[in-house]
Coordinates of C-alpha atoms and ligand atoms in Angstrom, one line a residue:
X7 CA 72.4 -20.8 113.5
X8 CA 71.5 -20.3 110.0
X9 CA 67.3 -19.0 109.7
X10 CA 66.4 -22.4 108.2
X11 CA 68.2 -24.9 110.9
X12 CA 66.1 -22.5 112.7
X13 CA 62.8 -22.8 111.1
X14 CA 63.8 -26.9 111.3
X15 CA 64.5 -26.4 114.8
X16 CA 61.0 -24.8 115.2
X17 CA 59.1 -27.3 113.1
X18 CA 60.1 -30.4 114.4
X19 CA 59.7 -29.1 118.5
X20 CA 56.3 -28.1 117.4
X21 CA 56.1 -32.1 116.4
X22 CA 57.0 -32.9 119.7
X23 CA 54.5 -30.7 121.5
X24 CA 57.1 -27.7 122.0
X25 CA 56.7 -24.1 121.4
X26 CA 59.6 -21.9 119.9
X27 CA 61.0 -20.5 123.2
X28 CA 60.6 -17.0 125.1
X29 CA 62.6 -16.0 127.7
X30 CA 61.7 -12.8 129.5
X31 CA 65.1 -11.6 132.0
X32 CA 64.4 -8.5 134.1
X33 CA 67.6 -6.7 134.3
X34 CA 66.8 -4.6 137.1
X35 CA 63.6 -3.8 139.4
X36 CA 64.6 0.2 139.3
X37 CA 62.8 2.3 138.0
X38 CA 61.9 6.1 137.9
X39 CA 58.3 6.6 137.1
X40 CA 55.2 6.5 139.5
X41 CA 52.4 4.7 137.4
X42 CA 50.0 4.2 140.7
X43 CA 49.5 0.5 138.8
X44 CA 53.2 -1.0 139.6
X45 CA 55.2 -2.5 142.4
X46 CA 58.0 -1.0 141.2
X47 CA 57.1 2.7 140.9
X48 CA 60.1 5.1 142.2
X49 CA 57.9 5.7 145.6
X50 CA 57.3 1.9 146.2
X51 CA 59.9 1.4 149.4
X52 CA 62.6 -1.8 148.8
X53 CA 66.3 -2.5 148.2
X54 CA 66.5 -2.6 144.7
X55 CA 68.1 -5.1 142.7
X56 CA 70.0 -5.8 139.0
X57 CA 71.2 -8.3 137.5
X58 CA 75.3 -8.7 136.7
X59 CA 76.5 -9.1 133.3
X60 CA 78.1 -11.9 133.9
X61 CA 75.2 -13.9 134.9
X62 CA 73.8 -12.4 132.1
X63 CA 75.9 -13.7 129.9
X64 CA 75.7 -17.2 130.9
X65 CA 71.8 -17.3 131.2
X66 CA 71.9 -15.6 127.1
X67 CA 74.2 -18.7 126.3
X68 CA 72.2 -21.2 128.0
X69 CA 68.9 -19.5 126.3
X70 CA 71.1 -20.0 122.9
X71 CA 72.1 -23.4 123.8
X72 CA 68.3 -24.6 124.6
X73 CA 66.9 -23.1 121.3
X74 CA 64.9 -20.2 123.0
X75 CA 64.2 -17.8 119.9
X76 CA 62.3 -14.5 121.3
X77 CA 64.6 -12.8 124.6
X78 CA 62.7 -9.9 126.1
X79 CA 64.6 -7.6 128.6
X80 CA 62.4 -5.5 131.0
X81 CA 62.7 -3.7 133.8
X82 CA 61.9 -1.7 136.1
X83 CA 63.0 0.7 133.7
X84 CA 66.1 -0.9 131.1
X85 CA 67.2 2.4 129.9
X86 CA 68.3 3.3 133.5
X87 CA 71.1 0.8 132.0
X88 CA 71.4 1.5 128.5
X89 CA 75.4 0.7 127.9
X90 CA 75.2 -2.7 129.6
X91 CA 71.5 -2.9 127.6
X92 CA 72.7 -2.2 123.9
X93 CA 76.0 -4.5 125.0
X94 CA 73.6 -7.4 126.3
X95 CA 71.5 -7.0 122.7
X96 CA 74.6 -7.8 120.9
X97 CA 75.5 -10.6 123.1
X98 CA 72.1 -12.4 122.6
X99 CA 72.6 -11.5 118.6
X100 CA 75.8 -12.8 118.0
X101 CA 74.5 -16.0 120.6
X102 CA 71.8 -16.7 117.3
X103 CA 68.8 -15.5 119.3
X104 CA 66.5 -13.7 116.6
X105 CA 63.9 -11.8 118.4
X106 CA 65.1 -9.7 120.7
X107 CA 63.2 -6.8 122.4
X108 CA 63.0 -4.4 125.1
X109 CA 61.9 -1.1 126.0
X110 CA 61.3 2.0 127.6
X111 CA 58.7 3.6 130.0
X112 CA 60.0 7.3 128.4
X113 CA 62.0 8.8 131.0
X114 CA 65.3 9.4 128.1
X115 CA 62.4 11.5 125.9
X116 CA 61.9 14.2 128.9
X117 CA 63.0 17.6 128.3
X118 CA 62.4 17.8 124.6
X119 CA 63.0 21.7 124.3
X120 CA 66.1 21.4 125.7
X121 CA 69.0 22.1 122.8
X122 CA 70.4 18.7 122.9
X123 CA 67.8 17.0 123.1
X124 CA 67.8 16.0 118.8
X125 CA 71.5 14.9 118.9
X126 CA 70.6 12.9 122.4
X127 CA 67.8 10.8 121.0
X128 CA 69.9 10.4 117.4
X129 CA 72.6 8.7 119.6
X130 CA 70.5 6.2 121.5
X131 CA 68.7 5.5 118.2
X132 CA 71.4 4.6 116.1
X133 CA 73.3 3.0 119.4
X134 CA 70.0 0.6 119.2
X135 CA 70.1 0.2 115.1
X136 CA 73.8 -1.0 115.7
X137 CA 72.3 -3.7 117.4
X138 CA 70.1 -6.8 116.1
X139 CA 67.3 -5.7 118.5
X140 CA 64.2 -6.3 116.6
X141 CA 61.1 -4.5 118.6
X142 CA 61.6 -1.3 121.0
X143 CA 58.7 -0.6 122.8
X144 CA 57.7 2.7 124.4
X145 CA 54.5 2.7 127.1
X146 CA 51.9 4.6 127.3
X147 CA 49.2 4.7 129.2
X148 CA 46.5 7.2 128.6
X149 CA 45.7 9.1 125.8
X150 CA 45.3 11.7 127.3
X151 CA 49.2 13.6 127.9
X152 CA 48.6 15.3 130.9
X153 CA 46.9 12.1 132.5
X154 CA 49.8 10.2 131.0
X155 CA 52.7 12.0 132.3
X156 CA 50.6 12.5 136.0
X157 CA 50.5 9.1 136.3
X158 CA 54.1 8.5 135.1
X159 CA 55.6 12.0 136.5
X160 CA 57.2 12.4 133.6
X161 CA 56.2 16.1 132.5
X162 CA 55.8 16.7 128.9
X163 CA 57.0 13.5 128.0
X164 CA 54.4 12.7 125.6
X165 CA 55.6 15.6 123.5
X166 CA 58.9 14.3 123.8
X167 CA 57.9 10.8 122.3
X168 CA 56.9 12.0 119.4
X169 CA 59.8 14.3 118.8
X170 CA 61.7 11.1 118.8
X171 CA 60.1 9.4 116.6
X172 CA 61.5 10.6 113.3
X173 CA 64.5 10.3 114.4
X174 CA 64.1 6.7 115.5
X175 CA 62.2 6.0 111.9
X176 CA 65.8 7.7 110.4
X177 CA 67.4 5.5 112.5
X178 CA 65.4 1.9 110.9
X179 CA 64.1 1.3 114.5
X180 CA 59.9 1.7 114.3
X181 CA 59.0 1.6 117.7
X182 CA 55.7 0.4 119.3
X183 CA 53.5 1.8 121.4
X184 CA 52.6 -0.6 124.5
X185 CA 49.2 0.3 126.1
X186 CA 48.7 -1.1 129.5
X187 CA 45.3 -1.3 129.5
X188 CA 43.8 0.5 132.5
X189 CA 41.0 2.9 133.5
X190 CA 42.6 6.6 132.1
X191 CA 43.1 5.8 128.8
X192 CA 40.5 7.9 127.6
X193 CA 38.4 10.6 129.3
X194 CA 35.1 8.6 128.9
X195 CA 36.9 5.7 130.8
X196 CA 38.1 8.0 134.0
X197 CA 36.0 8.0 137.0
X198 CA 33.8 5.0 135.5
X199 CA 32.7 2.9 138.2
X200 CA 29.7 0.7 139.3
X201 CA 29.0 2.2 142.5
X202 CA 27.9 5.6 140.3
X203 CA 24.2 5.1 139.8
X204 CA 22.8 3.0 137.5
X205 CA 19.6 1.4 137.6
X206 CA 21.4 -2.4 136.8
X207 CA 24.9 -3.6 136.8
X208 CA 23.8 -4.6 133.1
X209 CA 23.1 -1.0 132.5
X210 CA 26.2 -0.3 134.2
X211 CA 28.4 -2.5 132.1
X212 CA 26.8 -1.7 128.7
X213 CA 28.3 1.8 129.6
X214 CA 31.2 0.6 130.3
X215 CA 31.7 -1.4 127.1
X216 CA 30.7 1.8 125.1
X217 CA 33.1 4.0 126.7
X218 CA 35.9 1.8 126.3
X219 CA 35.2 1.2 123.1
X220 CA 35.2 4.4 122.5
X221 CA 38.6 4.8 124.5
X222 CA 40.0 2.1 122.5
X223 CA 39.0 3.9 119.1
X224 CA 40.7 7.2 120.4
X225 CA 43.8 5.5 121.6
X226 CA 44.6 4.1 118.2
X227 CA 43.8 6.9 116.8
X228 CA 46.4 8.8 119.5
X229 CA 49.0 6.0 118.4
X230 CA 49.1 6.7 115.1
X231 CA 48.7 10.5 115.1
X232 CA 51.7 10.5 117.3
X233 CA 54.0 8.3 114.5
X234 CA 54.1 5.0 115.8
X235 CA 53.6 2.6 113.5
X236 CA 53.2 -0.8 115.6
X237 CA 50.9 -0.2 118.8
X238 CA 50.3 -3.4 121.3
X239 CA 47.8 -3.9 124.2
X240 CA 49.0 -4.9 127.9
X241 CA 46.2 -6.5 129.5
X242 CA 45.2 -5.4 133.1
X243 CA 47.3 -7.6 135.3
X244 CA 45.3 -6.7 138.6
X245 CA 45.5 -9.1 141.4
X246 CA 42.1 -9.2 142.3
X247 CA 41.1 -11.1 145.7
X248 CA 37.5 -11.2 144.0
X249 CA 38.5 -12.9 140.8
X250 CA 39.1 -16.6 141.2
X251 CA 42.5 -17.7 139.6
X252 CA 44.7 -14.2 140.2
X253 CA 43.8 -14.4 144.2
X254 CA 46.3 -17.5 143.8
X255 CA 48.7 -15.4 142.1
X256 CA 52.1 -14.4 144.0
X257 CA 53.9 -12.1 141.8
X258 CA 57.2 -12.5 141.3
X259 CA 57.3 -9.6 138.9
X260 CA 56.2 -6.3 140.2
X261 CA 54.5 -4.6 137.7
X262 CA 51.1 -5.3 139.5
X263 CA 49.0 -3.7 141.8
X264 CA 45.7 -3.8 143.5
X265 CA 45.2 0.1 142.3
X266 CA 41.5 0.6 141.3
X267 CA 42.5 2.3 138.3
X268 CA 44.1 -1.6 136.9
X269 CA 41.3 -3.7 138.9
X270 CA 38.7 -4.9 137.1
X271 CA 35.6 -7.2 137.5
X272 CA 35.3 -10.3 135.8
X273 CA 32.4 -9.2 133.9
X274 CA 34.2 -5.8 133.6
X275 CA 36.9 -7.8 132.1
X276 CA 34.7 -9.7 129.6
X277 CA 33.4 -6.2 128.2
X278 CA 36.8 -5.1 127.7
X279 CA 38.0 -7.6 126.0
X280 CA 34.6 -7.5 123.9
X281 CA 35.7 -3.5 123.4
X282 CA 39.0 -4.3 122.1
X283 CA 38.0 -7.6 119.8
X284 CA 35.5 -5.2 118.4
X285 CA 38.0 -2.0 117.4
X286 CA 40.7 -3.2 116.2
X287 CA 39.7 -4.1 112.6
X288 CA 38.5 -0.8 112.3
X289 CA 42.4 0.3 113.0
X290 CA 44.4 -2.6 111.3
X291 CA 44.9 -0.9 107.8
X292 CA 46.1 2.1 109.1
X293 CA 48.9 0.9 112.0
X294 CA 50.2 -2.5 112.4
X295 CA 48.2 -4.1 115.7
X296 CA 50.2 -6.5 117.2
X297 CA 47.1 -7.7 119.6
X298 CA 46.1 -11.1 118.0
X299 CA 42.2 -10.9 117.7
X300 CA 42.1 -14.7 118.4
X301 CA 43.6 -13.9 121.8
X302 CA 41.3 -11.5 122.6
X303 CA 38.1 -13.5 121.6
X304 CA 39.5 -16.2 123.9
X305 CA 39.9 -14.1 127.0
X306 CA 36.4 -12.4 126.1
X307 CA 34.9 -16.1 126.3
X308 CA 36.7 -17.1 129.2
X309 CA 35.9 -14.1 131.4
X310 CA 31.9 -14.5 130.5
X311 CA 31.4 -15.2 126.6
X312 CA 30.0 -18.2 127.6
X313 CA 31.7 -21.1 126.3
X314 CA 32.6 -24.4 127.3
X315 CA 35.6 -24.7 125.3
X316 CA 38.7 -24.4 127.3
X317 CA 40.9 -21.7 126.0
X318 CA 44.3 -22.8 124.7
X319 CA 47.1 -23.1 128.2
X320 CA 49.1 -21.0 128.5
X321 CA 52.9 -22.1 127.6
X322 CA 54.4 -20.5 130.7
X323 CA 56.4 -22.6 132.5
X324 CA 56.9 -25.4 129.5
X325 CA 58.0 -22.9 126.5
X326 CA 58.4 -19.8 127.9
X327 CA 60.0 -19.0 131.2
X328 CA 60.5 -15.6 133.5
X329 CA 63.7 -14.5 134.8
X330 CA 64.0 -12.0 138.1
X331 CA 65.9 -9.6 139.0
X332 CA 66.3 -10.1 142.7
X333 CA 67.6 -13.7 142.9
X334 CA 68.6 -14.3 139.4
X335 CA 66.1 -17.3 139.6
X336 CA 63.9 -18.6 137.1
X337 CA 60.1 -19.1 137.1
X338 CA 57.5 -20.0 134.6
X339 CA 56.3 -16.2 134.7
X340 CA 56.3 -13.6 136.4
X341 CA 53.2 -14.5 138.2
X342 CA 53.8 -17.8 139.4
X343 CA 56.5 -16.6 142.0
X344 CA 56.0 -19.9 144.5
X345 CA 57.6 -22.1 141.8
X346 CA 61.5 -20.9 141.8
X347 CA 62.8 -23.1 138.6
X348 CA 66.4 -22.3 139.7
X349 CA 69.1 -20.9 137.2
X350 CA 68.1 -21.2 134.0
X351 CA 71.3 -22.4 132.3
X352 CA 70.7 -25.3 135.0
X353 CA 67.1 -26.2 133.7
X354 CA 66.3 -29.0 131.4
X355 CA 63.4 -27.8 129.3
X356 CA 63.0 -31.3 128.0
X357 CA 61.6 -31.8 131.1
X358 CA 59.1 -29.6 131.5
X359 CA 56.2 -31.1 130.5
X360 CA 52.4 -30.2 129.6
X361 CA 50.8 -30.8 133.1
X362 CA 49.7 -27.2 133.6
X363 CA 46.6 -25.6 131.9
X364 CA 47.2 -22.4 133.3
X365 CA 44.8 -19.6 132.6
X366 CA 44.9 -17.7 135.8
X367 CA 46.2 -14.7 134.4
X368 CA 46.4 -12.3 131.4
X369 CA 50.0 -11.1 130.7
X370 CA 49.8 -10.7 127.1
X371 CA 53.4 -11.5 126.4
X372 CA 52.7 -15.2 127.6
X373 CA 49.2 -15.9 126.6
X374 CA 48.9 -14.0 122.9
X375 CA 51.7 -16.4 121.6
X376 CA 50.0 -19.7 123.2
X377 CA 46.8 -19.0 121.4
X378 CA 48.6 -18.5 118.2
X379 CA 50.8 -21.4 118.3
X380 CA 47.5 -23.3 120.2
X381 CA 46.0 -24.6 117.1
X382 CA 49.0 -25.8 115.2
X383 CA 50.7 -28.1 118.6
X384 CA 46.5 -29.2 118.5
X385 CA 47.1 -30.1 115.2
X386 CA 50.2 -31.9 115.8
X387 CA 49.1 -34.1 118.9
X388 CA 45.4 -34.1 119.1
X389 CA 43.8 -33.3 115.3
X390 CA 40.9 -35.0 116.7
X391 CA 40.5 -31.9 119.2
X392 CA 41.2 -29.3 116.8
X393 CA 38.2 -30.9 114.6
X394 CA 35.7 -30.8 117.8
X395 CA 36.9 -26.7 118.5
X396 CA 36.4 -25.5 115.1
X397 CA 33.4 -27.7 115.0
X398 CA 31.9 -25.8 118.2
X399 CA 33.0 -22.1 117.6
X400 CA 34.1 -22.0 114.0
X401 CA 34.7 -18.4 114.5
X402 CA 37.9 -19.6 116.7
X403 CA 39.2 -20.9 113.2
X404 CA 38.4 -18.2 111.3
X405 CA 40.2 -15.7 113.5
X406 CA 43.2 -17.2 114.0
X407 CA 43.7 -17.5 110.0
X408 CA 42.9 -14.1 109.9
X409 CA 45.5 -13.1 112.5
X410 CA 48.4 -15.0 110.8
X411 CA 47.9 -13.5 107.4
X412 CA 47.6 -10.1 109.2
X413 CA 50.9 -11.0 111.0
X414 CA 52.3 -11.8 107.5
X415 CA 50.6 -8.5 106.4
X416 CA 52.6 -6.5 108.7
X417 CA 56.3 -8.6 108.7
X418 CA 55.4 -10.2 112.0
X419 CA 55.8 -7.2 113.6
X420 CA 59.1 -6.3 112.2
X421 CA 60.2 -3.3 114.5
X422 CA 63.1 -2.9 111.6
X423 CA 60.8 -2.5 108.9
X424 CA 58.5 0.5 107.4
X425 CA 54.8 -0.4 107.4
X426 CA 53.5 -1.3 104.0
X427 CA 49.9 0.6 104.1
X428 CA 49.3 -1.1 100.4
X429 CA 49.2 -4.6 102.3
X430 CA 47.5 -3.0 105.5
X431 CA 45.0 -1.6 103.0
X432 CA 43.3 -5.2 102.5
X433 CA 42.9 -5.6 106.2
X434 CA 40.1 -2.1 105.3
Ligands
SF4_505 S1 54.9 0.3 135.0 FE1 57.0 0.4 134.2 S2 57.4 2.5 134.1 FE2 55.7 2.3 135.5 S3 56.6 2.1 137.5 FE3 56.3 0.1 136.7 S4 58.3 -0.5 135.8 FE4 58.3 1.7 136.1
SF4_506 S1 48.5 -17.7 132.5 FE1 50.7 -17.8 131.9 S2 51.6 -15.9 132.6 FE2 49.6 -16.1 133.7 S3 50.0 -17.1 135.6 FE3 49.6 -18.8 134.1 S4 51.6 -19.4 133.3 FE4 51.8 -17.4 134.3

C-alpha cells in the first residue's frame, strides 16, 4: 500500500473513532538476563515457549490485511532468534506494514574485547539495515554500569553498547535507549525508601522527587554520552496489591514483577512522573526523547495531580492488541490476560468497540500513543469535550501541540535517520 492510501486509511478510521493499529507479537518468552523486575528472567522456573513462523506469518498477513500500521516484536529476549527475527521483519515489510520495531536486552554486545567482536556487531547491523525495520531498541536500566550489568548479569555489557554504536550509526540503524524506569537508575535513587526516617511522608516524598529528578537528569545525560541518539522511558509496570486498578491486573506478559526495586506508591508514582515531566525539556535539544510530555502530565494527574478530568483511555483492546507467546492467543495487552481475544487473523477489529476506559496500567507502548491520538478522535466525535478539557487544564492543549511539533522536530522518531541538532536546537 502506497504511503498516501495509507495516510487515507489513517484519516478516515480516525473519522470513525479508530486509531492507526499496533500490534505487539512476543516471539518467544526466553530469555537470558536476570533483571530481578521480570517474569521472565533466565532464573524464573517454566517451560518456555516461541512462537512458529508459520503462525507468524499468517498473524503478519492478517495484521496487513486489517490495516495495523506499527508491529512491535518482543521477547523474552528476540535476538536469542535473530535469523527467524531479521526474516520475520522482511515479511511484515513486504506485507506494507510501516513501523516495525524490536529490540534487544544486550546479551549479542557482551564480550567487547574479544577480536571479533567489530566484525560480529557489523554483521547484525547491516543484517537489520537490510531490513525495513524502523526503531531497534536497546534496554537499559541504570546508569550506573556495574548496577546495570548486576541486575542484567551481563558483565561489561554497557561498554559493549557503546562500542556498537558506531557501527550501528555506519550501518543507518540509530538505535534507542529504552529505560525501564525503576529504583537503580541513579545512585541518589538506590536504597530510597519510606521506611528510612523522615519526619513526614511529605518530607519523604519531596526527597524522592529530588533524587529522581536528579536521576532522570543523569540518565539522559548517560544516554547521550554513550551515542544513542533516541532514548525512551518504560514506565514501572509493578503489580501492586496496594494500588487500586493493577491489583486487577493478570499479566499475560511477563515482564512484571512485585520486586521492590519496580514497586512504587501511588503518590510515589505521581512524583515520578512529576520528575520526568519536569527534565525532559531540559534534554530535548540535545537527544531526540521519544517520551510524549502530554503523556506524562496525564499520568502525573491521575496518580495525584489532582484533577477531575479523566485521562484519555487507553486504546488497548480496540486499536492495539497483544499477542503471546505461549498460546499464540491474542489479548488487548499484555496486562489484561483474563480476556483471551483468540487468533488474531480470526478477530474482527470492526467489532471492538469503545466500551473500555482502561487506565489501570502504565505500559508506555499502549498508553503514550492513546494520549497523542486522544485529542484528535475527541475532536472527531465529541468537539464539544475537547472544548470543555482545554477549557479546564489548558496546559493539556498546550503540551500536546508541543509534543507533535517535537515529534515532527525529530522525524517521529525515525530510528533510520541522523538527528538534526539545528531543529532540536529550538526545542533549547
Ligand atoms: S526485562 Fe527483558 S531482558 Fe530482563 S529478564 Fe525480562 S525479558 Fe529478559
Ligand atoms: S491501560 Fe492499556 S495496557 Fe494497561 S491494562 Fe489497560 S488496556 Fe492494558
Amino acid at each position: 500500500m502506497t504511503a498516501w492510501l495509507s495516510a487515507g486509511r489513517n484519516a478516515a478510521g480516525l473519522l470513525r473513532g479508530r486509531v492507526p493499529g499496533q500490534l505487539v507479537i512476543q516471539l518467544t518468552d526466553r530469555c537470558n538476563a536476570t533483571c530481578p523486575q521480570c517474569g521472565m528472567r533466565v532464573t524464573e522456573r517454566f517451560d518456555r515457549s516461541r512462537l512458529s513462523m508459520d503462525d507468524l506469518r499468517r498473524m503478519i498477513d492478517a495484521a496487513a490485511q486489517k490495516g495495523i500500521q506499527a508491529l512491535s516484536f518482543t521477547g523474552g529476549e528476540p535476538m536469542l532468534l535473530f535469523e527467524d527475527l531479521a526474516e520475520l521483519i522482511r515479511y511484515a515489510g513486504a506485507a506494507g506494514i510501516p513501523y516495525i520495531r524490536t529490540g534487544t536486552n544486550g546479551c549479542c554486545f557482551m564480550h567487547s574485547l574479544r577480536p571479533d567482536f567489530r566484525s560480529r556487531i557489523a554483521r547484525i547491523a547491516h543484517t537489520l539495515a537490510d531490513t525495513p525495520l524502523r526503531n531497534f531498541w536497546i534496554s537499559i536500566d541504570s546508569a550506573v554500569a556495574g548496577v546495570h550489568e548486576a541486575m542484567r548479569g551481563f558483565p561489561g555489557v554497557v561498554e559493549g553498547i557503546a562500542r556498537a554504536l558506531p557501527l550501528f550509526h555506519a550501518a543507518g540503524i540509530y538505535p534507542s535507549l529504552n529505560l525501564g524506569i525503576n529504583r537503580n537508575i541513579v545512585h541518589d535513587t538506590m536504597g530510597l525508601s519510606p521506611a528510612a526516617a523522615h519526619p513526614t511522608r511529605e518530607a519523604y516524598l519531596d526527597e524522592f522527587y529530588h533524587r529522581f529528578r536528579q536521576g532522570f537528569r543523569e540518565f539522559y545525560r548517560f544516554a547521550a554520552e554513550m551515542g544513542f541518539t533516541i532514548v525512551n522511558s518504560c514506565y514501572p509496570m509493578s503489580i501492586d496489591d496496594a494500588d487500586r486498578g493493577e491489583a486487577d491486573l493478570n499479566a499475560v506478559y511477563g515482564a512484571s514483577s512485585i520486586d521492590p526495586v519496580i514497586r512504587f506508591s501511588r503518590d510515589e508514582k505521581a512524583r515520578l512522573f512529576k520528575a520526568l515531566f519536569e527534565t525532559i525539556p531540559e534534554f530535548r535539544s540535545k537527544i531526540r526523547i521519544f517520551s510524549p510530555r502530554a503523556s506524562v502530565y496525564a499520568l502525573y494527574r491521575q496518580y495525584g495531580g489532582g484533577s477531575d478530568l479523566p485521562p484519555y483511555p487507553c486504546r488497548g483492546g480496540m486499536d492495539f492488541f497483544y499477542i503471546n507467546a505461549r498460546d499464540g492467543d491474542t489479548y488487548p495487552c499484555g496486562y489484561r490476560g483474563a480476556e483471551n481475544l483468540g487468533k488474531f487473523w480470526d478477530l474482527d477489529l470492526s467489532s471492538r468497540r469503545n466500551g473500555d476506559r482502561c487506565v489501570a496500567c502504565d505500559w508506555e507502548c499502549f498508553r503514550d500513543p492513546s494520549v497523542l491520538f486522544g485529542p484528535i478522535l475527541e475532536a472527531a466525535s465529541r468537539p464539544q469535550a475537547l472544548i470543555r478539557r482545554v477549557l479546564k487544564d489548558g496546559k493539556c492543549g498546550t503540551l500536546w501541540g508541543e509534543d507533535l511539533k517535537y515529534y515532527r522536530a525529530c522525524d517521529f522518531f525515525d530510528g533510520r535517520k541522523p538527528p538534526d541538532y539545528d531543529r532540536l536546537g529550538r526545542f533549547r
